[in-house]
PDB file of N, CA and C in Angstrom:
ATOM      1  N   MET A  12      21.941 -47.893 -30.742  1.00  0.00           N
ATOM      2  CA  MET A  12      21.114 -47.579 -29.136  1.00  0.00           C
ATOM      3  C   MET A  12      19.569 -47.575 -29.043  1.00  0.00           C
ATOM      4  N   ASP A  13      19.488 -48.035 -28.351  1.00  0.00           N
ATOM      5  CA  ASP A  13      17.600 -47.924 -28.205  1.00  0.00           C
ATOM      6  C   ASP A  13      17.175 -46.902 -27.413  1.00  0.00           C
ATOM      7  N   LYS A  14      16.242 -46.661 -27.523  1.00  0.00           N
ATOM      8  CA  LYS A  14      15.363 -45.623 -27.096  1.00  0.00           C
ATOM      9  C   LYS A  14      15.538 -45.614 -25.660  1.00  0.00           C
ATOM     10  N   VAL A  15      15.129 -46.565 -24.740  1.00  0.00           N
ATOM     11  CA  VAL A  15      15.441 -46.739 -23.324  1.00  0.00           C
ATOM     12  C   VAL A  15      17.000 -45.935 -22.983  1.00  0.00           C
ATOM     13  N   ASN A  16      18.040 -46.630 -23.947  1.00  0.00           N
ATOM     14  CA  ASN A  16      19.241 -46.193 -23.170  1.00  0.00           C
ATOM     15  C   ASN A  16      19.463 -44.420 -23.532  1.00  0.00           C
ATOM     16  N   LEU A  17      19.151 -44.204 -24.577  1.00  0.00           N
ATOM     17  CA  LEU A  17      19.129 -42.582 -24.933  1.00  0.00           C
ATOM     18  C   LEU A  17      18.233 -41.532 -23.591  1.00  0.00           C
ATOM     19  N   GLU A  18      17.058 -42.621 -23.357  1.00  0.00           N
ATOM     20  CA  GLU A  18      16.470 -41.795 -22.676  1.00  0.00           C
ATOM     21  C   GLU A  18      16.981 -41.336 -20.988  1.00  0.00           C
ATOM     22  N   SER A  19      17.834 -42.643 -20.580  1.00  0.00           N
ATOM     23  CA  SER A  19      18.624 -42.844 -19.626  1.00  0.00           C
ATOM     24  C   SER A  19      20.168 -41.927 -19.729  1.00  0.00           C
ATOM     25  N   ILE A  20      20.858 -42.165 -20.751  1.00  0.00           N
ATOM     26  CA  ILE A  20      21.482 -40.747 -20.748  1.00  0.00           C
ATOM     27  C   ILE A  20      20.972 -39.464 -20.657  1.00  0.00           C
ATOM     28  N   TYR A  21      20.101 -39.271 -21.528  1.00  0.00           N
ATOM     29  CA  TYR A  21      19.577 -38.017 -21.416  1.00  0.00           C
ATOM     30  C   TYR A  21      19.092 -37.524 -20.007  1.00  0.00           C
ATOM     31  N   SER A  22      18.267 -38.056 -19.373  1.00  0.00           N
ATOM     32  CA  SER A  22      18.605 -38.095 -18.054  1.00  0.00           C
ATOM     33  C   SER A  22      19.444 -37.638 -16.907  1.00  0.00           C
ATOM     34  N   LYS A  23      20.590 -38.377 -17.121  1.00  0.00           N
ATOM     35  CA  LYS A  23      21.655 -38.310 -16.442  1.00  0.00           C
ATOM     36  C   LYS A  23      22.248 -36.868 -17.092  1.00  0.00           C
ATOM     37  N   ILE A  24      22.607 -36.884 -18.169  1.00  0.00           N
ATOM     38  CA  ILE A  24      23.078 -35.770 -18.684  1.00  0.00           C
ATOM     39  C   ILE A  24      22.333 -34.040 -17.661  1.00  0.00           C
ATOM     40  N   LEU A  25      21.454 -34.114 -17.950  1.00  0.00           N
ATOM     41  CA  LEU A  25      20.094 -33.202 -17.480  1.00  0.00           C
ATOM     42  C   LEU A  25      20.446 -32.855 -15.863  1.00  0.00           C
ATOM     43  N   SER A  26      20.500 -33.991 -15.377  1.00  0.00           N
ATOM     44  CA  SER A  26      20.557 -34.154 -13.855  1.00  0.00           C
ATOM     45  C   SER A  26      22.122 -33.678 -13.562  1.00  0.00           C
ATOM     46  N   LYS A  27      23.079 -33.872 -14.456  1.00  0.00           N
ATOM     47  CA  LYS A  27      24.612 -33.422 -13.658  1.00  0.00           C
ATOM     48  C   LYS A  27      24.360 -32.012 -14.144  1.00  0.00           C
ATOM     49  N   ILE A  28      24.041 -31.584 -15.397  1.00  0.00           N
ATOM     50  CA  ILE A  28      24.429 -30.296 -15.499  1.00  0.00           C
ATOM     51  C   ILE A  28      23.648 -29.284 -14.752  1.00  0.00           C
ATOM     52  N   GLU A  29      22.221 -29.874 -14.187  1.00  0.00           N
ATOM     53  CA  GLU A  29      21.649 -29.107 -13.284  1.00  0.00           C
ATOM     54  C   GLU A  29      22.266 -28.827 -12.385  1.00  0.00           C
ATOM     55  N   ALA A  30      22.850 -29.865 -11.442  1.00  0.00           N
ATOM     56  CA  ALA A  30      23.349 -29.587 -10.353  1.00  0.00           C
ATOM     57  C   ALA A  30      24.694 -28.754 -10.456  1.00  0.00           C
ATOM     58  N   GLU A  31      25.455 -28.715 -11.912  1.00  0.00           N
ATOM     59  CA  GLU A  31      26.831 -27.958 -11.827  1.00  0.00           C
ATOM     60  C   GLU A  31      25.996 -26.658 -11.738  1.00  0.00           C
ATOM     61  N   CYS A  32      24.923 -26.196 -12.618  1.00  0.00           N
ATOM     62  CA  CYS A  32      24.685 -25.045 -12.412  1.00  0.00           C
ATOM     63  C   CYS A  32      24.387 -24.700 -10.638  1.00  0.00           C
ATOM     64  N   GLU A  33      23.566 -25.387 -10.071  1.00  0.00           N
ATOM     65  CA  GLU A  33      23.265 -24.974  -8.788  1.00  0.00           C
ATOM     66  C   GLU A  33      24.516 -24.639  -7.958  1.00  0.00           C
ATOM     67  N   ARG A  34      25.155 -25.620  -8.146  1.00  0.00           N
ATOM     68  CA  ARG A  34      26.386 -25.805  -7.133  1.00  0.00           C
ATOM     69  C   ARG A  34      27.705 -24.329  -7.720  1.00  0.00           C
ATOM     70  N   ASN A  35      27.531 -24.261  -8.866  1.00  0.00           N
ATOM     71  CA  ASN A  35      28.415 -23.146  -9.395  1.00  0.00           C
ATOM     72  C   ASN A  35      28.003 -21.667  -9.432  1.00  0.00           C
ATOM     73  N   GLY A  36      27.089 -21.501  -9.645  1.00  0.00           N
ATOM     74  CA  GLY A  36      26.179 -20.120  -9.607  1.00  0.00           C
ATOM     75  C   GLY A  36      26.587 -19.781 -11.364  1.00  0.00           C
ATOM     76  N   ASP A  37      27.087 -18.401 -11.456  1.00  0.00           N
ATOM     77  CA  ASP A  37      27.281 -17.513 -12.650  1.00  0.00           C
ATOM     78  C   ASP A  37      28.374 -17.977 -13.331  1.00  0.00           C
ATOM     79  N   LEU A  38      29.605 -18.615 -12.152  1.00  0.00           N
ATOM     80  CA  LEU A  38      30.706 -18.385 -13.005  1.00  0.00           C
ATOM     81  C   LEU A  38      30.779 -19.432 -14.322  1.00  0.00           C
ATOM     82  N   ILE A  39      32.076 -19.129 -14.787  1.00  0.00           N
ATOM     83  CA  ILE A  39      32.030 -19.851 -15.944  1.00  0.00           C
ATOM     84  C   ILE A  39      33.268 -21.174 -15.831  1.00  0.00           C
ATOM     85  N   PRO A  40      32.906 -22.294 -15.695  1.00  0.00           N
ATOM     86  CA  PRO A  40      33.786 -23.569 -14.961  1.00  0.00           C
ATOM     87  C   PRO A  40      34.513 -23.951 -16.164  1.00  0.00           C
ATOM     88  N   TYR A  41      35.894 -24.200 -15.605  1.00  0.00           N
ATOM     89  CA  TYR A  41      36.788 -24.742 -16.646  1.00  0.00           C
ATOM     90  C   TYR A  41      37.281 -25.920 -16.078  1.00  0.00           C
ATOM     91  N   ILE A  42      38.530 -26.278 -15.328  1.00  0.00           N
ATOM     92  CA  ILE A  42      39.089 -26.973 -15.065  1.00  0.00           C
ATOM     93  C   ILE A  42      38.739 -27.085 -13.452  1.00  0.00           C
ATOM     94  N   PRO A  43      38.569 -28.511 -12.899  1.00  0.00           N
ATOM     95  CA  PRO A  43      38.286 -28.682 -11.376  1.00  0.00           C
ATOM     96  C   PRO A  43      39.682 -28.674 -10.765  1.00  0.00           C
ATOM     97  N   THR A  44      39.644 -28.234  -9.586  1.00  0.00           N
ATOM     98  CA  THR A  44      40.743 -28.207  -8.610  1.00  0.00           C
ATOM     99  C   THR A  44      40.292 -28.527  -7.393  1.00  0.00           C
ATOM    100  N   ASP A  45      40.567 -29.566  -6.578  1.00  0.00           N
ATOM    101  CA  ASP A  45      40.028 -30.268  -5.164  1.00  0.00           C
ATOM    102  C   ASP A  45      38.601 -30.048  -5.589  1.00  0.00           C
ATOM    103  N   GLY A  46      37.932 -30.396  -6.379  1.00  0.00           N
ATOM    104  CA  GLY A  46      36.608 -30.187  -6.154  1.00  0.00           C
ATOM    105  C   GLY A  46      35.915 -29.209  -6.584  1.00  0.00           C
ATOM    106  N   SER A  47      36.479 -27.763  -7.008  1.00  0.00           N
ATOM    107  CA  SER A  47      35.943 -26.756  -7.386  1.00  0.00           C
ATOM    108  C   SER A  47      36.460 -26.302  -8.675  1.00  0.00           C
ATOM    109  N   TYR A  48      35.559 -25.670  -9.351  1.00  0.00           N
ATOM    110  CA  TYR A  48      36.390 -25.511 -10.585  1.00  0.00           C
ATOM    111  C   TYR A  48      36.899 -23.891 -10.645  1.00  0.00           C
ATOM    112  N   THR A  49      38.026 -23.743 -11.585  1.00  0.00           N
ATOM    113  CA  THR A  49      38.612 -22.202 -11.731  1.00  0.00           C
ATOM    114  C   THR A  49      37.598 -21.299 -12.462  1.00  0.00           C
ATOM    115  N   ASP A  50      37.299 -20.151 -12.196  1.00  0.00           N
ATOM    116  CA  ASP A  50      36.124 -19.116 -12.904  1.00  0.00           C
ATOM    117  C   ASP A  50      36.965 -18.793 -13.958  1.00  0.00           C
ATOM    118  N   MET A  51      36.859 -18.815 -15.082  1.00  0.00           N
ATOM    119  CA  MET A  51      37.345 -18.165 -16.261  1.00  0.00           C
ATOM    120  C   MET A  51      37.111 -16.906 -16.275  1.00  0.00           C
ATOM    121  N   ARG A  52      35.999 -16.609 -15.865  1.00  0.00           N
ATOM    122  CA  ARG A  52      36.091 -14.805 -15.326  1.00  0.00           C
ATOM    123  C   ARG A  52      37.219 -14.183 -15.226  1.00  0.00           C
ATOM    124  N   GLU A  53      37.848 -14.774 -13.980  1.00  0.00           N
ATOM    125  CA  GLU A  53      38.629 -14.033 -13.499  1.00  0.00           C
ATOM    126  C   GLU A  53      40.318 -14.206 -14.005  1.00  0.00           C
ATOM    127  N   THR A  54      40.511 -15.651 -14.465  1.00  0.00           N
ATOM    128  CA  THR A  54      41.398 -15.775 -15.053  1.00  0.00           C
ATOM    129  C   THR A  54      41.980 -15.481 -16.427  1.00  0.00           C
ATOM    130  N   LYS A  55      40.857 -16.005 -17.165  1.00  0.00           N
ATOM    131  CA  LYS A  55      41.091 -15.725 -18.373  1.00  0.00           C
ATOM    132  C   LYS A  55      39.852 -15.254 -19.181  1.00  0.00           C
ATOM    133  N   PRO A  56      39.367 -14.330 -18.966  1.00  0.00           N
ATOM    134  CA  PRO A  56      38.250 -13.974 -19.437  1.00  0.00           C
ATOM    135  C   PRO A  56      37.565 -14.052 -20.874  1.00  0.00           C
ATOM    136  N   ASN A  57      38.784 -13.888 -21.933  1.00  0.00           N
ATOM    137  CA  ASN A  57      38.379 -13.902 -22.953  1.00  0.00           C
ATOM    138  C   ASN A  57      38.922 -15.554 -23.745  1.00  0.00           C
ATOM    139  N   TRP A  58      39.149 -16.685 -22.971  1.00  0.00           N
ATOM    140  CA  TRP A  58      39.592 -17.707 -23.361  1.00  0.00           C
ATOM    141  C   TRP A  58      38.320 -18.415 -24.287  1.00  0.00           C
ATOM    142  N   TRP A  59      38.686 -19.106 -25.247  1.00  0.00           N
ATOM    143  CA  TRP A  59      38.025 -19.401 -26.351  1.00  0.00           C
ATOM    144  C   TRP A  59      37.012 -20.698 -25.849  1.00  0.00           C
ATOM    145  N   THR A  60      37.143 -21.349 -24.794  1.00  0.00           N
ATOM    146  CA  THR A  60      36.257 -22.005 -24.487  1.00  0.00           C
ATOM    147  C   THR A  60      35.107 -21.458 -23.565  1.00  0.00           C
ATOM    148  N   ASN A  61      35.215 -20.301 -23.222  1.00  0.00           N
ATOM    149  CA  ASN A  61      34.111 -19.771 -22.128  1.00  0.00           C
ATOM    150  C   ASN A  61      33.206 -20.012 -22.862  1.00  0.00           C
ATOM    151  N   GLY A  62      32.860 -19.659 -24.345  1.00  0.00           N
ATOM    152  CA  GLY A  62      31.321 -19.843 -24.631  1.00  0.00           C
ATOM    153  C   GLY A  62      31.008 -21.324 -24.873  1.00  0.00           C
ATOM    154  N   PHE A  63      31.563 -22.166 -24.692  1.00  0.00           N
ATOM    155  CA  PHE A  63      30.965 -24.078 -24.489  1.00  0.00           C
ATOM    156  C   PHE A  63      30.192 -23.950 -23.515  1.00  0.00           C
ATOM    157  N   TRP A  64      30.415 -23.392 -22.013  1.00  0.00           N
ATOM    158  CA  TRP A  64      29.388 -23.761 -21.192  1.00  0.00           C
ATOM    159  C   TRP A  64      28.050 -22.954 -21.311  1.00  0.00           C
ATOM    160  N   ALA A  65      27.828 -21.981 -21.793  1.00  0.00           N
ATOM    161  CA  ALA A  65      26.865 -21.137 -22.415  1.00  0.00           C
ATOM    162  C   ALA A  65      26.165 -21.908 -23.104  1.00  0.00           C
ATOM    163  N   GLY A  66      27.113 -22.067 -24.413  1.00  0.00           N
ATOM    164  CA  GLY A  66      26.373 -22.918 -25.657  1.00  0.00           C
ATOM    165  C   GLY A  66      25.733 -24.247 -25.221  1.00  0.00           C
ATOM    166  N   MET A  67      26.362 -24.976 -24.338  1.00  0.00           N
ATOM    167  CA  MET A  67      25.846 -26.194 -23.820  1.00  0.00           C
ATOM    168  C   MET A  67      24.355 -25.996 -23.229  1.00  0.00           C
ATOM    169  N   LEU A  68      24.415 -24.779 -22.271  1.00  0.00           N
ATOM    170  CA  LEU A  68      23.304 -24.877 -21.403  1.00  0.00           C
ATOM    171  C   LEU A  68      22.284 -24.139 -22.375  1.00  0.00           C
ATOM    172  N   TRP A  69      22.432 -23.478 -23.241  1.00  0.00           N
ATOM    173  CA  TRP A  69      21.237 -22.811 -24.238  1.00  0.00           C
ATOM    174  C   TRP A  69      20.878 -24.231 -25.016  1.00  0.00           C
ATOM    175  N   GLN A  70      21.620 -25.057 -25.549  1.00  0.00           N
ATOM    176  CA  GLN A  70      20.938 -26.386 -26.243  1.00  0.00           C
ATOM    177  C   GLN A  70      20.143 -27.241 -25.267  1.00  0.00           C
ATOM    178  N   LEU A  71      20.382 -27.473 -23.987  1.00  0.00           N
ATOM    179  CA  LEU A  71      19.672 -28.232 -22.869  1.00  0.00           C
ATOM    180  C   LEU A  71      18.595 -27.355 -22.553  1.00  0.00           C
ATOM    181  N   TYR A  72      18.870 -25.912 -22.274  1.00  0.00           N
ATOM    182  CA  TYR A  72      17.150 -25.582 -22.102  1.00  0.00           C
ATOM    183  C   TYR A  72      16.451 -25.573 -23.393  1.00  0.00           C
ATOM    184  N   HIS A  73      16.975 -25.349 -24.556  1.00  0.00           N
ATOM    185  CA  HIS A  73      15.993 -25.638 -25.469  1.00  0.00           C
ATOM    186  C   HIS A  73      15.722 -27.379 -25.842  1.00  0.00           C
ATOM    187  N   ALA A  74      16.356 -28.066 -25.365  1.00  0.00           N
ATOM    188  CA  ALA A  74      16.055 -29.262 -25.305  1.00  0.00           C
ATOM    189  C   ALA A  74      14.527 -29.557 -24.510  1.00  0.00           C
ATOM    190  N   SER A  75      15.430 -28.988 -23.095  1.00  0.00           N
ATOM    191  CA  SER A  75      14.471 -29.891 -22.187  1.00  0.00           C
ATOM    192  C   SER A  75      13.483 -28.889 -21.252  1.00  0.00           C
ATOM    193  N   GLY A  76      13.471 -27.270 -22.107  1.00  0.00           N
ATOM    194  CA  GLY A  76      12.642 -26.326 -21.360  1.00  0.00           C
ATOM    195  C   GLY A  76      13.000 -25.663 -19.735  1.00  0.00           C
ATOM    196  N   LYS A  77      14.002 -26.546 -19.172  1.00  0.00           N
ATOM    197  CA  LYS A  77      14.339 -26.032 -17.866  1.00  0.00           C
ATOM    198  C   LYS A  77      14.933 -24.619 -17.919  1.00  0.00           C
ATOM    199  N   GLU A  78      13.948 -24.031 -16.946  1.00  0.00           N
ATOM    200  CA  GLU A  78      14.547 -22.557 -16.701  1.00  0.00           C
ATOM    201  C   GLU A  78      15.600 -22.019 -16.162  1.00  0.00           C
ATOM    202  N   LEU A  79      16.263 -23.332 -15.311  1.00  0.00           N
ATOM    203  CA  LEU A  79      17.431 -22.908 -14.622  1.00  0.00           C
ATOM    204  C   LEU A  79      18.564 -23.105 -16.025  1.00  0.00           C
ATOM    205  N   PHE A  80      18.299 -23.608 -17.142  1.00  0.00           N
ATOM    206  CA  PHE A  80      19.266 -23.779 -17.977  1.00  0.00           C
ATOM    207  C   PHE A  80      19.770 -22.265 -18.553  1.00  0.00           C
ATOM    208  N   ARG A  81      18.734 -21.774 -19.019  1.00  0.00           N
ATOM    209  CA  ARG A  81      17.934 -20.427 -19.584  1.00  0.00           C
ATOM    210  C   ARG A  81      19.297 -19.316 -18.563  1.00  0.00           C
ATOM    211  N   GLU A  82      18.683 -19.619 -17.448  1.00  0.00           N
ATOM    212  CA  GLU A  82      19.146 -18.462 -16.607  1.00  0.00           C
ATOM    213  C   GLU A  82      20.644 -18.362 -16.555  1.00  0.00           C
ATOM    214  N   VAL A  83      21.191 -19.322 -16.082  1.00  0.00           N
ATOM    215  CA  VAL A  83      22.453 -19.632 -16.133  1.00  0.00           C
ATOM    216  C   VAL A  83      22.973 -19.318 -17.498  1.00  0.00           C
ATOM    217  N   ALA A  84      22.648 -19.627 -18.556  1.00  0.00           N
ATOM    218  CA  ALA A  84      23.441 -19.393 -19.954  1.00  0.00           C
ATOM    219  C   ALA A  84      23.024 -17.527 -20.159  1.00  0.00           C
ATOM    220  N   GLU A  85      21.988 -17.290 -19.834  1.00  0.00           N
ATOM    221  CA  GLU A  85      21.970 -15.903 -19.690  1.00  0.00           C
ATOM    222  C   GLU A  85      23.062 -14.935 -19.148  1.00  0.00           C
ATOM    223  N   LYS A  86      23.279 -15.772 -18.004  1.00  0.00           N
ATOM    224  CA  LYS A  86      24.480 -14.894 -17.036  1.00  0.00           C
ATOM    225  C   LYS A  86      25.721 -14.944 -17.781  1.00  0.00           C
ATOM    226  N   SER A  87      25.780 -16.305 -18.307  1.00  0.00           N
ATOM    227  CA  SER A  87      27.432 -16.454 -18.972  1.00  0.00           C
ATOM    228  C   SER A  87      27.270 -15.657 -20.122  1.00  0.00           C
ATOM    229  N   THR A  88      26.397 -15.599 -20.981  1.00  0.00           N
ATOM    230  CA  THR A  88      26.573 -14.930 -22.096  1.00  0.00           C
ATOM    231  C   THR A  88      26.674 -13.399 -22.061  1.00  0.00           C
ATOM    232  N   GLU A  89      25.873 -12.945 -20.904  1.00  0.00           N
ATOM    233  CA  GLU A  89      26.542 -11.487 -20.261  1.00  0.00           C
ATOM    234  C   GLU A  89      27.622 -11.097 -19.954  1.00  0.00           C
ATOM    235  N   LEU A  90      28.107 -12.125 -19.400  1.00  0.00           N
ATOM    236  CA  LEU A  90      29.420 -12.143 -18.813  1.00  0.00           C
ATOM    237  C   LEU A  90      30.540 -12.089 -20.204  1.00  0.00           C
ATOM    238  N   MET A  91      30.270 -13.088 -21.366  1.00  0.00           N
ATOM    239  CA  MET A  91      30.998 -12.955 -22.089  1.00  0.00           C
ATOM    240  C   MET A  91      31.122 -11.587 -23.248  1.00  0.00           C
ATOM    241  N   ARG A  92      29.694 -10.911 -23.173  1.00  0.00           N
ATOM    242  CA  ARG A  92      29.120 -10.200 -24.215  1.00  0.00           C
ATOM    243  C   ARG A  92      30.150  -8.924 -23.568  1.00  0.00           C
ATOM    244  N   ASN A  93      29.847  -8.800 -21.986  1.00  0.00           N
ATOM    245  CA  ASN A  93      30.527  -7.547 -21.575  1.00  0.00           C
ATOM    246  C   ASN A  93      32.008  -7.449 -21.528  1.00  0.00           C
ATOM    247  N   ASN A  94      32.425  -8.515 -21.674  1.00  0.00           N
ATOM    248  CA  ASN A  94      33.969  -9.266 -21.865  1.00  0.00           C
ATOM    249  C   ASN A  94      34.145  -8.268 -23.288  1.00  0.00           C
ATOM    250  N   LEU A  95      33.614  -8.732 -24.322  1.00  0.00           N
ATOM    251  CA  LEU A  95      33.848  -8.765 -25.709  1.00  0.00           C
ATOM    252  C   LEU A  95      33.919  -7.062 -25.698  1.00  0.00           C
ATOM    253  N   ASP A  96      32.970  -6.616 -25.383  1.00  0.00           N
ATOM    254  CA  ASP A  96      32.700  -5.055 -25.227  1.00  0.00           C
ATOM    255  C   ASP A  96      34.124  -4.502 -24.999  1.00  0.00           C
ATOM    256  N   THR A  97      34.875  -4.663 -24.125  1.00  0.00           N
ATOM    257  CA  THR A  97      36.042  -4.144 -23.548  1.00  0.00           C
ATOM    258  C   THR A  97      36.859  -3.926 -24.485  1.00  0.00           C
ATOM    259  N   LEU A  98      37.033  -5.435 -24.930  1.00  0.00           N
ATOM    260  CA  LEU A  98      37.871  -5.835 -26.185  1.00  0.00           C
ATOM    261  C   LEU A  98      37.695  -4.663 -27.553  1.00  0.00           C
ATOM    262  N   PHE A  99      36.780  -4.265 -27.437  1.00  0.00           N
ATOM    263  CA  PHE A  99      36.536  -3.333 -28.708  1.00  0.00           C
ATOM    264  C   PHE A  99      35.922  -2.150 -28.712  1.00  0.00           C
ATOM    265  N   VAL A 100      36.517  -1.575 -27.385  1.00  0.00           N
ATOM    266  CA  VAL A 100      36.010  -0.252 -27.247  1.00  0.00           C
ATOM    267  C   VAL A 100      37.158   0.788 -27.639  1.00  0.00           C
ATOM    268  N   ASP A 101      38.207   0.576 -28.077  1.00  0.00           N
ATOM    269  CA  ASP A 101      38.892   1.334 -28.523  1.00  0.00           C
ATOM    270  C   ASP A 101      39.017   1.032 -30.120  1.00  0.00           C
ATOM    271  N   LEU A 102      38.108   0.063 -31.028  1.00  0.00           N
ATOM    272  CA  LEU A 102      38.212   0.378 -32.472  1.00  0.00           C
ATOM    273  C   LEU A 102      37.383   1.467 -32.918  1.00  0.00           C
TER     274      LEU A 102
END
């Protein structure tokens, strides 16, 4: 794949994820239903895939420097961290 194609794909990824961040706010998206995502914080807060969203945002923040990705990644990470804290409170 040539550099022009890679740059085009990268630009599309940034645009799509930026739109998702703005549309979804601080929810952790999972499966879309009728154009809206299920928020995993409410249904399965400890679901194993919840970290993918934050992880992807952290990677895009480091690659692009876009503050929106960092801000949403921090919120998602904090939600998961708080959730883990409640799991281990009795240990």
